[in-house]
Amino acid sequence: MAEFEFETEGVVKKFMFLNRKAPYGTIYALEVLETVLISAAFDQEVCLAFVDDGVYQIMKGCDTAETSGMKNFSKTYRALEGYDIEQLFVEKESMEARGLSEDNFIVDVQVIPASEMATLIAGQDVVISG
Amino acid sequence: MLHIVAKSPFERNALESCLRLSEPGSPILFIEDGVYGALDNTAMSESVKTAMADRSFYVLSADIKARGVTEQVIDGIELVDYEGFVDLVVDKGPSNTWL
Amino acid sequence: MNIGILVNEGPFTHQASDSAYMFAKAAIAKGHQVPRVFFYYDGVNNGNKLSEPQSDDRDLVKLWGKLADDHGVDLVVCVAAGLRRGIKDDILADGFRISGLGQLIEAGMGCDRLVTFGD
């Protein structure tokens, strides 16, 4: 099939990667992170949201040494800043429900209540949710 | 923003999170195993009925029929076919799918 | 309206691919365009031509291919996700092509809507 030619010249949209799944138990967190890194090349307004088990994606101290050899991608979240992806949000209710605080996270995040997260989600042009 | 709920509320928190993280006034569409969230006389019915005060709910008819639970749908939740699903996507703005 | 679709699961195990296919067909029937369907995660398995469902079951790989053929839908299998799962050009079904994740972002930018189907 021929590639479809999109009109994307000058288009800047609000993209949210809405992370709701824990890392390592499934591949979603790793593969969405690969998408996030690629998105940086397109100069869009990108943000990441961590809700539900998604908050476990940014835990400090992940060590995959005793697994089958799963790639430890936790440090990649710290590299996002270098890609100008600096809007990282954590839903307060999800964080607290898991007994966590900001100190547990490997990156600087903005912790916001569910009501603000709802408004943030509603304001996006594209939500890629895992 | 159209919210699409695709998982059973008895297996996952997709519906619960959707209700918590959708703004009042949002349209919510149940598809696939999400349709179990549209049923009456369940442990989730009251949450959905409460949310119906300021949100509009739809359920995909193909998926509710496939599961044999059409009769149990909460009064006031609208059945839509795939064309209705397309209309919701077109009319209600960008969508998020809760999995 | 241009509606892009993201399919995150393979055929058969999850309903995601069935739903995405039915949605795409309905959108086209209503006069909308579905310029691109992007297959990610296990969704890359939708492009495996070695898939052989039983004769009384739907053949999703072929259905997608026919949709591409009939309506010019660009079916893109993610290269990185595909390589991990052994989906390469030599087993790629008709109507599909393999490309990078940039094609997903581009669909998000260029379409009026991007609808996700997954697990």
Short mmCIF file of C-alpha atoms in Angstrom, two decimals:
data_model
loop_
_atom_site.label_atom_id
_atom_site.label_comp_id
_atom_site.label_asym_id
_atom_site.label_seq_id
_atom_site.Cartn_x
_atom_site.Cartn_y
_atom_site.Cartn_z
CA MET A 1 0.00 0.00 0.00
CA ALA A 2 1.11 3.54 -0.70
CA GLU A 3 1.75 5.72 2.28
CA PHE A 4 -0.97 8.24 3.01
CA GLU A 5 0.27 11.83 2.78
CA PHE A 6 -0.94 13.83 5.76
CA GLU A 7 -1.06 17.59 5.92
CA THR A 8 1.06 18.11 9.03
CA GLU A 9 3.00 21.23 8.11
CA GLY A 10 2.84 23.63 11.04
CA VAL A 11 0.44 21.41 12.99
CA VAL A 12 1.01 21.52 16.75
CA LYS A 13 -1.35 19.42 18.82
CA LYS A 14 -1.64 18.55 22.47
CA PHE A 15 -0.63 14.92 22.88
CA MET A 16 -1.09 13.10 26.16
CA PHE A 17 0.38 9.71 26.92
CA LEU A 18 -1.94 8.44 29.63
CA ASN A 19 -0.14 5.67 31.48
CA ARG A 20 -2.32 3.37 33.56
CA LYS A 21 -0.31 0.16 33.64
CA ALA A 22 2.55 -1.01 35.84
CA PRO A 23 5.95 -1.69 34.23
CA TYR A 24 7.61 -5.10 33.70
CA GLY A 25 4.47 -7.24 34.20
CA THR A 26 3.38 -6.22 30.70
CA ILE A 27 5.21 -4.48 27.86
CA TYR A 28 2.88 -1.46 27.63
CA ALA A 29 4.99 0.92 29.72
CA LEU A 30 8.16 0.19 27.74
CA GLU A 31 6.57 0.44 24.31
CA VAL A 32 4.63 3.62 25.13
CA LEU A 33 7.91 5.13 26.27
CA GLU A 34 9.36 4.34 22.85
CA THR A 35 6.45 6.26 21.32
CA VAL A 36 7.02 9.18 23.67
CA LEU A 37 10.66 9.43 22.60
CA ILE A 38 9.70 9.38 18.91
CA SER A 39 7.02 12.03 19.48
CA ALA A 40 9.73 14.46 20.60
CA ALA A 41 10.93 14.72 17.01
CA PHE A 42 7.58 16.15 15.88
CA ASP A 43 7.55 19.32 18.01
CA GLN A 44 4.13 18.67 19.50
CA GLU A 45 2.90 19.74 22.94
CA VAL A 46 3.54 16.45 24.71
CA CYS A 47 2.67 15.58 28.28
CA LEU A 48 2.72 12.34 30.26
CA ALA A 49 0.13 11.43 32.85
CA PHE A 50 0.53 8.65 35.38
CA VAL A 51 -2.68 7.34 36.91
CA ASP A 52 -3.78 4.03 38.44
CA ASP A 53 -0.92 1.47 38.28
CA GLY A 54 0.83 3.79 35.83
CA VAL A 55 2.34 5.56 38.84
CA TYR A 56 4.50 2.46 39.39
CA GLN A 57 6.29 3.22 36.09
CA ILE A 58 8.33 5.99 37.67
CA MET A 59 9.39 4.25 40.87
CA LYS A 60 12.96 4.81 42.07
CA GLY A 61 15.16 1.80 42.62
CA CYS A 62 13.85 -0.60 39.97
CA ASP A 63 16.39 -3.40 39.46
CA THR A 64 15.74 -6.07 36.83
CA ALA A 65 19.02 -7.94 37.49
CA GLU A 66 17.28 -11.09 38.70
CA THR A 67 14.70 -11.25 35.90
CA SER A 68 15.23 -13.11 32.62
CA GLY A 69 17.16 -10.08 31.45
CA MET A 70 14.32 -7.61 31.02
CA LYS A 71 15.59 -4.19 30.04
CA ASN A 72 15.53 -1.76 32.94
CA PHE A 73 13.98 1.26 31.27
CA SER A 74 13.20 3.20 34.43
CA LYS A 75 16.12 5.57 33.93
CA THR A 76 14.76 6.54 30.51
CA TYR A 77 12.14 8.68 32.26
CA ARG A 78 14.99 10.85 33.53
CA ALA A 79 16.20 11.33 29.97
CA LEU A 80 12.88 12.80 28.83
CA GLU A 81 13.97 16.25 29.92
CA GLY A 82 16.70 16.12 27.28
CA TYR A 83 13.97 15.61 24.69
CA ASP A 84 12.10 18.69 25.97
CA ILE A 85 9.38 16.48 27.44
CA GLU A 86 8.97 18.10 30.81
CA GLN A 87 5.24 17.97 31.49
CA LEU A 88 4.84 14.96 33.75
CA PHE A 89 1.71 14.68 35.86
CA VAL A 90 0.76 12.21 38.57
CA GLU A 91 -2.77 11.88 39.88
CA LYS A 92 -2.71 12.41 43.65
CA GLU A 93 -5.47 9.89 44.38
CA SER A 94 -3.70 7.08 42.46
CA MET A 95 -0.40 7.89 44.19
CA GLU A 96 -1.89 7.95 47.68
CA ALA A 97 -3.98 4.83 47.11
CA ARG A 98 -0.68 2.99 46.59
CA GLY A 99 0.97 4.41 49.69
CA LEU A 100 3.37 6.49 47.62
CA SER A 101 4.62 10.06 47.74
CA GLU A 102 6.66 12.22 45.37
CA ASP A 103 9.83 10.98 47.10
CA ASN A 104 9.28 7.55 45.54
CA PHE A 105 9.57 8.83 41.99
CA ILE A 106 12.67 8.81 39.79
CA VAL A 107 11.67 12.07 38.05
CA ASP A 108 10.21 15.42 39.03
CA VAL A 109 6.47 15.37 38.53
CA GLN A 110 3.51 17.63 39.17
CA VAL A 111 1.07 15.92 41.51
CA ILE A 112 -2.49 17.03 40.80
CA PRO A 113 -5.88 15.95 42.14
CA ALA A 114 -8.30 13.90 40.02
CA SER A 115 -10.45 16.93 39.19
CA GLU A 116 -7.45 18.73 37.67
CA MET A 117 -6.35 15.58 35.88
CA ALA A 118 -9.84 15.29 34.38
CA THR A 119 -9.60 18.85 33.06
CA LEU A 120 -6.11 18.19 31.69
CA ILE A 121 -7.28 15.04 29.88
CA ALA A 122 -10.34 16.83 28.49
CA GLY A 123 -8.14 19.54 27.01
CA GLN A 124 -6.02 17.21 24.85
CA ASP A 125 -6.21 16.80 21.09
CA VAL A 126 -4.82 13.27 21.11
CA VAL A 127 -4.74 10.85 24.05
CA ILE A 128 -2.67 7.71 23.67
CA SER A 129 -3.64 5.52 26.56
CA GLY A 130 -2.07 2.30 27.77
CA MET B 1 -13.81 14.39 25.01
CA LEU B 2 -15.48 11.04 24.38
CA HIS B 3 -14.60 8.38 26.95
CA ILE B 4 -14.71 4.79 25.71
CA VAL B 5 -14.78 2.09 28.39
CA ALA B 6 -13.74 -1.31 27.03
CA LYS B 7 -13.22 -3.47 30.12
CA SER B 8 -15.54 -5.07 32.67
CA PRO B 9 -15.80 -3.11 35.92
CA PHE B 10 -15.67 -6.42 37.76
CA GLU B 11 -12.24 -7.26 36.36
CA ARG B 12 -10.53 -3.87 36.13
CA ASN B 13 -10.84 -0.29 37.30
CA ALA B 14 -11.37 1.12 33.79
CA LEU B 15 -14.90 2.37 34.54
CA GLU B 16 -14.06 3.58 38.03
CA SER B 17 -11.10 5.56 36.68
CA CYS B 18 -13.15 6.88 33.79
CA LEU B 19 -15.80 8.19 36.19
CA ARG B 20 -13.14 9.76 38.41
CA LEU B 21 -11.14 11.30 35.55
CA SER B 22 -13.87 12.46 33.17
CA GLU B 23 -15.33 15.94 33.48
CA PRO B 24 -19.02 16.45 34.26
CA GLY B 25 -20.89 16.62 30.98
CA SER B 26 -18.70 13.99 29.34
CA PRO B 27 -20.17 11.33 27.08
CA ILE B 28 -19.18 7.76 28.01
CA LEU B 29 -19.50 4.80 25.64
CA PHE B 30 -19.30 1.17 26.76
CA ILE B 31 -17.86 -1.33 24.27
CA GLU B 32 -16.50 -4.92 24.43
CA ASP B 33 -16.47 -6.22 28.04
CA GLY B 34 -17.06 -2.63 29.11
CA VAL B 35 -20.75 -3.21 28.38
CA TYR B 36 -21.09 -5.02 31.73
CA GLY B 37 -20.74 -1.57 33.28
CA ALA B 38 -24.02 -0.55 31.64
CA LEU B 39 -26.09 -3.15 33.51
CA ASP B 40 -28.64 -2.65 36.27
CA ASN B 41 -28.77 -4.53 39.58
CA THR B 42 -24.99 -4.92 39.77
CA ALA B 43 -22.46 -3.70 42.32
CA MET B 44 -21.57 -0.90 39.86
CA SER B 45 -25.09 0.23 38.92
CA GLU B 46 -25.41 2.89 41.60
CA SER B 47 -22.12 4.57 40.61
CA VAL B 48 -23.25 4.70 37.00
CA LYS B 49 -26.73 5.96 37.88
CA THR B 50 -25.20 8.70 40.04
CA ALA B 51 -22.90 9.69 37.18
CA MET B 52 -25.89 9.79 34.80
CA ALA B 53 -26.96 13.00 36.53
CA ASP B 54 -24.26 14.91 34.65
CA ARG B 55 -22.88 12.52 32.06
CA SER B 56 -24.46 10.83 29.06
CA PHE B 57 -23.98 7.08 28.66
CA TYR B 58 -24.08 4.94 25.53
CA VAL B 59 -23.57 1.24 24.97
CA LEU B 60 -22.57 -0.51 21.76
CA SER B 61 -25.53 -2.67 20.72
CA ALA B 62 -23.44 -5.33 18.93
CA ASP B 63 -21.44 -6.04 22.06
CA ILE B 64 -24.36 -5.97 24.50
CA LYS B 65 -26.32 -8.37 22.24
CA ALA B 66 -23.32 -10.68 21.85
CA ARG B 67 -23.24 -11.09 25.63
CA GLY B 68 -26.94 -11.75 26.06
CA VAL B 69 -27.53 -8.94 28.55
CA THR B 70 -29.56 -6.43 26.52
CA GLU B 71 -32.55 -6.67 28.88
CA GLN B 72 -30.44 -5.68 31.88
CA VAL B 73 -29.21 -2.31 30.54
CA ILE B 74 -29.90 0.61 32.90
CA ASP B 75 -32.85 2.77 31.78
CA GLY B 76 -31.55 5.92 30.16
CA ILE B 77 -28.40 4.41 28.67
CA GLU B 78 -28.69 4.71 24.92
CA LEU B 79 -27.95 1.76 22.64
CA VAL B 80 -25.90 2.73 19.59
CA ASP B 81 -24.70 0.69 16.62
CA TYR B 82 -21.26 1.08 15.03
CA GLU B 83 -22.55 4.01 12.97
CA GLY B 84 -23.67 5.62 16.22
CA PHE B 85 -20.20 4.94 17.61
CA VAL B 86 -18.72 6.80 14.62
CA ASP B 87 -21.14 9.70 15.19
CA LEU B 88 -20.03 9.97 18.82
CA VAL B 89 -16.37 10.08 17.76
CA VAL B 90 -17.13 12.75 15.17
CA ASP B 91 -19.46 14.87 17.34
CA LYS B 92 -17.89 14.67 20.79
CA GLY B 93 -14.29 15.60 20.07
CA PRO B 94 -11.13 13.61 20.75
CA SER B 95 -11.52 10.29 22.54
CA ASN B 96 -9.75 8.32 25.22
CA THR B 97 -10.14 4.58 25.60
CA TRP B 98 -10.14 3.17 29.13
CA LEU B 99 -8.64 -0.31 29.11
CA MET C 1 -13.67 13.77 8.72
CA ASN C 2 -10.30 11.96 8.87
CA ILE C 3 -10.28 9.30 11.55
CA GLY C 4 -7.07 7.49 12.45
CA ILE C 5 -7.12 4.22 14.36
CA LEU C 6 -4.61 2.64 16.75
CA VAL C 7 -4.86 -1.13 17.27
CA ASN C 8 -2.88 -2.38 20.25
CA GLU C 9 -3.75 -6.08 20.34
CA GLY C 10 -3.47 -8.99 17.98
CA PRO C 11 -6.44 -10.70 16.37
CA PHE C 12 -8.47 -13.39 18.18
CA THR C 13 -7.17 -13.16 21.78
CA HIS C 14 -8.79 -9.78 22.33
CA GLN C 15 -11.80 -8.19 20.65
CA ALA C 16 -9.81 -5.01 20.00
CA SER C 17 -9.00 -5.81 16.37
CA ASP C 18 -12.62 -6.85 15.63
CA SER C 19 -13.93 -3.62 17.15
CA ALA C 20 -11.41 -1.51 15.27
CA TYR C 21 -12.30 -3.22 11.99
CA MET C 22 -16.06 -2.77 12.49
CA PHE C 23 -15.53 0.85 13.51
CA ALA C 24 -13.36 1.55 10.46
CA LYS C 25 -15.93 -0.03 8.16
CA ALA C 26 -18.77 2.00 9.68
CA ALA C 27 -16.78 5.23 9.47
CA ILE C 28 -16.08 4.65 5.78
CA ALA C 29 -19.73 3.69 5.16
CA LYS C 30 -20.78 7.00 6.66
CA GLY C 31 -18.54 8.89 4.25
CA HIS C 32 -15.58 9.55 6.53
CA GLN C 33 -11.98 8.75 5.68
CA VAL C 34 -9.83 6.30 7.60
CA PRO C 35 -6.47 7.25 6.14
CA ARG C 36 -4.37 5.10 8.44
CA VAL C 37 -4.62 2.24 10.93
CA PHE C 38 -1.49 1.88 13.04
CA PHE C 39 -0.77 -1.52 14.61
CA TYR C 40 1.29 -1.43 17.78
CA TYR C 41 2.18 -3.76 20.67
CA ASP C 42 0.77 -7.23 19.88
CA GLY C 43 -1.40 -5.45 17.30
CA VAL C 44 1.42 -6.11 14.83
CA ASN C 45 0.15 -9.71 14.68
CA ASN C 46 -2.80 -8.47 12.63
CA GLY C 47 -0.36 -8.29 9.72
CA ASN C 48 0.79 -11.93 9.90
CA LYS C 49 -0.17 -13.67 6.66
CA LEU C 50 0.57 -17.07 8.21
CA SER C 51 -2.61 -16.72 10.29
CA GLU C 52 -5.10 -19.45 9.34
CA PRO C 53 -8.35 -19.29 11.30
CA GLN C 54 -10.80 -22.17 11.10
CA SER C 55 -13.14 -22.06 8.11
CA ASP C 56 -16.21 -21.08 10.16
CA ASP C 57 -14.45 -18.12 11.80
CA ARG C 58 -13.74 -14.61 10.54
CA ASP C 59 -10.28 -14.05 9.06
CA LEU C 60 -9.23 -10.70 10.49
CA VAL C 61 -5.91 -10.51 8.65
CA LYS C 62 -7.72 -10.88 5.31
CA LEU C 63 -10.55 -8.53 6.36
CA TRP C 64 -8.03 -5.78 7.10
CA GLY C 65 -6.29 -6.43 3.78
CA LYS C 66 -9.59 -6.17 1.91
CA LEU C 67 -10.43 -2.90 3.68
CA ALA C 68 -7.07 -1.52 2.56
CA ASP C 69 -7.67 -2.74 -0.96
CA ASP C 70 -11.23 -1.42 -1.23
CA HIS C 71 -10.78 1.93 0.47
CA GLY C 72 -7.09 2.78 0.36
CA VAL C 73 -6.64 2.50 4.11
CA ASP C 74 -2.94 2.69 4.98
CA LEU C 75 -2.25 -0.27 7.30
CA VAL C 76 1.00 0.36 9.14
CA VAL C 77 2.71 -2.22 11.32
CA CYS C 78 5.22 -0.75 13.77
CA VAL C 79 8.73 -1.87 12.85
CA ALA C 80 10.13 -1.99 16.39
CA ALA C 81 7.13 -3.82 17.88
CA GLY C 82 7.00 -6.06 14.79
CA LEU C 83 10.65 -7.12 14.89
CA ARG C 84 10.29 -8.14 18.55
CA ARG C 85 7.41 -10.38 17.57
CA GLY C 86 8.82 -11.72 14.32
CA ILE C 87 6.57 -9.73 12.01
CA LYS C 88 8.79 -8.96 9.03
CA ASP C 89 8.25 -8.27 5.34
CA ASP C 90 8.45 -11.94 4.33
CA ILE C 91 5.38 -12.86 6.41
CA LEU C 92 3.54 -9.55 6.01
CA ALA C 93 -0.02 -9.92 4.73
CA ASP C 94 -1.33 -8.08 1.66
CA GLY C 95 -2.35 -4.50 2.33
CA PHE C 96 0.04 -3.94 5.22
CA ARG C 97 3.37 -2.18 5.29
CA ILE C 98 6.02 -1.86 8.00
CA SER C 99 7.18 1.52 9.20
CA GLY C 100 8.21 3.51 12.26
CA LEU C 101 6.39 4.96 15.23
CA GLY C 102 6.58 8.37 13.63
CA GLN C 103 3.68 7.20 11.46
CA LEU C 104 1.50 6.99 14.57
CA ILE C 105 2.39 10.51 15.71
CA GLU C 106 1.83 11.73 12.16
CA ALA C 107 -1.63 10.11 12.13
CA GLY C 108 -2.41 11.87 15.41
CA MET C 109 -1.31 15.19 13.91
CA GLY C 110 -2.95 14.75 10.52
CA CYS C 111 -6.27 13.15 11.49
CA ASP C 112 -9.22 14.92 13.11
CA ARG C 113 -9.53 12.00 15.54
CA LEU C 114 -7.38 9.10 16.72
CA VAL C 115 -9.34 6.22 18.26
CA THR C 116 -7.57 3.52 20.29
CA PHE C 117 -8.57 -0.14 20.54
CA GLY C 118 -6.60 -2.36 22.89
CA ASP C 119 -6.47 -4.35 26.10
#
